[in-house]
C-alpha cells in the first residue's frame, strides 16, 4: 500500500508477494526522493562499453568450485555461520540465504548432515554458474570470450 502511494507504476509491476523487491523499491523512493520506476528506466551510458567474458571448460570449472568449497569448510565456514547465528543473525535474513550460508544453516539446525550440506553447496554453486552462462548468452558475446585454463 505504501509503495502504491509513492510509486504506482512500480507497485503495478512488482508482485506483492515479492517482499524483497517491494522493500527495495520503497528504500529507493524514500532515500532518493525519486520513483523506483523512474530510476529503473534503461538509459544507455554516455560511453562505450566493452564486455570481456572469462570462460573455462565446464567440468574443470566445477572441479575448481568443489575444491574451493572444501577449502572454505576447512577454513571455518561452519564456525563462521555458527558465530553469526549465535550473535542473533536470523536464518530468514537475505544475507543468511547466500550460497554456503543457507546450506550450513540447514546443517546447524539439524536438517542435513554435514556431508549433505557440503554437497548441496557444490550443487547450488554449479547451478549458479549455469545461470551466469545463460545470462551472458543473451548478450551474444561468444566472439569476445577469452579462454582460460586451470591455474
Short mmCIF file of C-alpha atoms in Angstrom, two decimals:
data_model
loop_
_atom_site.label_atom_id
_atom_site.label_comp_id
_atom_site.label_asym_id
_atom_site.label_seq_id
_atom_site.Cartn_x
_atom_site.Cartn_y
_atom_site.Cartn_z
CA UNK A 1 0.00 0.00 0.00
CA UNK A 2 2.86 2.38 0.84
CA UNK A 3 4.62 1.65 -2.46
CA UNK A 4 1.37 2.23 -4.34
CA UNK A 5 1.20 5.71 -2.76
CA UNK A 6 4.79 6.58 -3.63
CA UNK A 7 5.16 4.84 -6.99
CA UNK A 8 2.02 3.33 -8.53
CA UNK A 9 3.92 2.20 -11.66
CA UNK A 10 6.39 0.16 -9.60
CA UNK A 11 3.59 -1.25 -7.46
CA UNK A 12 1.85 -2.45 -10.63
CA UNK A 13 5.00 -4.21 -11.89
CA UNK A 14 6.19 -5.82 -8.64
CA UNK A 15 4.42 -8.93 -7.42
CA UNK A 16 3.12 -8.01 -3.93
CA UNK A 17 4.40 -11.38 -2.64
CA UNK A 18 7.96 -10.38 -3.60
CA UNK A 19 8.82 -8.73 -0.30
CA UNK A 20 12.49 -8.08 -1.18
CA UNK A 21 11.68 -6.16 -4.36
CA UNK A 22 8.89 -4.24 -2.64
CA UNK A 23 11.19 -3.21 0.22
CA UNK A 24 13.95 -2.28 -2.24
CA UNK A 25 11.54 -0.10 -4.24
CA UNK A 26 10.44 1.64 -1.04
CA UNK A 27 14.06 2.17 0.02
CA UNK A 28 14.89 3.75 -3.33
CA UNK A 29 11.83 6.02 -3.26
CA UNK A 30 12.42 7.16 0.31
CA UNK A 31 16.18 7.65 0.09
CA UNK A 32 16.37 9.28 -3.35
CA UNK A 33 13.12 11.20 -3.45
CA UNK A 34 12.54 9.76 -6.95
CA UNK A 35 10.30 6.93 -8.00
CA UNK A 36 11.76 3.46 -8.36
CA UNK A 37 10.12 3.08 -11.78
CA UNK A 38 11.70 6.33 -13.00
CA UNK A 39 15.17 5.36 -11.81
CA UNK A 40 14.78 1.86 -13.24
CA UNK A 41 14.35 3.04 -16.82
CA UNK A 42 17.14 1.84 -19.07
CA UNK A 43 19.24 4.67 -20.40
CA UNK A 44 22.29 3.91 -22.49
CA UNK A 45 25.52 5.00 -20.83
CA UNK A 46 27.30 8.04 -22.31
CA UNK A 47 30.37 5.91 -23.04
CA UNK A 48 31.33 2.79 -24.97
CA UNK A 49 31.01 -0.50 -23.10
CA UNK A 50 33.44 -3.36 -23.51
CA UNK A 51 32.50 -6.77 -22.17
CA UNK A 52 35.08 -9.45 -21.52
CA UNK A 53 33.93 -12.91 -20.54
CA UNK A 54 36.38 -15.35 -19.00
CA UNK A 55 35.48 -18.88 -19.91
CA UNK A 56 36.68 -22.31 -18.95
CA UNK A 57 35.66 -25.88 -19.74
CA UNK A 58 32.64 -26.59 -17.54
CA UNK A 59 33.91 -29.76 -15.83
CA UNK A 60 37.21 -28.05 -14.95
CA UNK A 61 35.26 -25.12 -13.52
CA UNK A 62 33.08 -27.45 -11.44
CA UNK A 63 36.21 -29.19 -10.11
CA UNK A 64 37.63 -25.81 -9.05
CA UNK A 65 34.34 -24.91 -7.36
CA UNK A 66 34.33 -28.21 -5.46
CA UNK A 67 37.92 -27.65 -4.31
CA UNK A 68 37.06 -24.12 -3.21
CA UNK A 69 34.04 -25.30 -1.21
CA UNK A 70 36.16 -27.97 0.51
CA UNK A 71 38.74 -25.30 1.36
CA UNK A 72 36.03 -22.99 2.75
CA UNK A 73 34.86 -25.79 5.04
CA UNK A 74 38.45 -26.48 6.16
CA UNK A 75 39.00 -22.78 6.85
CA UNK A 76 35.99 -22.47 9.14
CA UNK A 77 32.78 -21.81 7.23
CA UNK A 78 30.78 -23.85 9.74
CA UNK A 79 32.21 -21.86 12.68
CA UNK A 80 31.60 -18.59 10.83
CA UNK A 81 27.92 -19.35 10.23
CA UNK A 82 27.53 -20.72 13.75
CA UNK A 83 29.04 -17.49 15.12
CA UNK A 84 26.66 -15.33 13.10
CA UNK A 85 23.68 -17.32 14.36
CA UNK A 86 24.97 -17.02 17.94
CA UNK A 87 25.14 -13.23 17.52
CA UNK A 88 21.45 -13.19 16.64
CA UNK A 89 21.52 -13.10 12.86
CA UNK A 90 18.30 -14.84 11.88
CA UNK A 91 18.08 -17.55 9.26
CA UNK A 92 15.40 -15.52 7.46
CA UNK A 93 17.80 -12.67 6.65
CA UNK A 94 18.79 -12.32 2.98
CA UNK A 95 22.46 -12.43 3.97
CA UNK A 96 21.93 -15.82 5.60
CA UNK A 97 20.39 -17.25 2.42
CA UNK A 98 23.53 -16.85 0.32
CA UNK A 99 25.47 -19.75 -1.17
CA UNK A 100 27.04 -21.71 1.64
CA UNK A 101 25.34 -19.87 4.49
CA UNK A 102 21.95 -21.38 3.73
CA UNK A 103 23.24 -24.94 3.50
CA UNK A 104 25.44 -24.69 6.59
CA UNK A 105 22.43 -23.22 8.42
CA UNK A 106 20.45 -26.31 7.45
CA UNK A 107 23.25 -28.43 8.92
CA UNK A 108 23.41 -26.39 12.14
CA UNK A 109 19.63 -26.65 12.58
CA UNK A 110 19.86 -30.45 12.23
CA UNK A 111 18.05 -30.54 8.89
CA UNK A 112 21.03 -32.02 6.98
CA UNK A 113 24.17 -33.98 7.69
CA UNK A 114 27.37 -32.01 7.09
CA UNK A 115 28.35 -34.05 4.03
CA UNK A 116 24.89 -33.44 2.51
CA UNK A 117 25.17 -29.69 3.24
CA UNK A 118 28.58 -29.59 1.52
CA UNK A 119 27.20 -31.48 -1.49
CA UNK A 120 24.30 -29.00 -1.64
CA UNK A 121 26.70 -26.03 -1.58
CA UNK A 122 28.59 -27.52 -4.51
CA UNK A 123 25.40 -28.27 -6.43
CA UNK A 124 23.93 -24.80 -5.79
CA UNK A 125 27.18 -23.15 -6.89
CA UNK A 126 27.25 -25.24 -10.09
CA UNK A 127 23.66 -24.16 -10.70
CA UNK A 128 24.61 -20.51 -10.13
CA UNK A 129 27.35 -20.86 -12.75
CA UNK A 130 24.86 -22.28 -15.27
CA UNK A 131 22.60 -19.30 -14.64
CA UNK A 132 25.50 -16.90 -15.19
CA UNK A 133 26.28 -18.55 -18.52
CA UNK A 134 22.63 -18.24 -19.55
CA UNK A 135 22.59 -14.58 -18.53
CA UNK A 136 25.68 -13.78 -20.57
CA UNK A 137 24.35 -15.72 -23.56
CA UNK A 138 21.72 -13.04 -24.10
CA UNK A 139 24.48 -10.56 -24.95
CA UNK A 140 25.62 -12.69 -27.89
CA UNK A 141 29.24 -12.17 -26.98
CA UNK A 142 30.60 -15.57 -27.92
CA UNK A 143 33.24 -13.88 -30.06
CA UNK A 144 34.50 -11.94 -27.01
CA UNK A 145 35.32 -14.97 -24.86
CA UNK A 146 38.82 -15.32 -23.52
CA UNK A 147 39.59 -18.96 -22.86
CA UNK A 148 41.48 -19.67 -19.63
CA UNK A 149 42.91 -22.92 -18.40
CA UNK A 150 43.13 -24.37 -14.92
CA UNK A 151 45.58 -22.35 -12.88
#
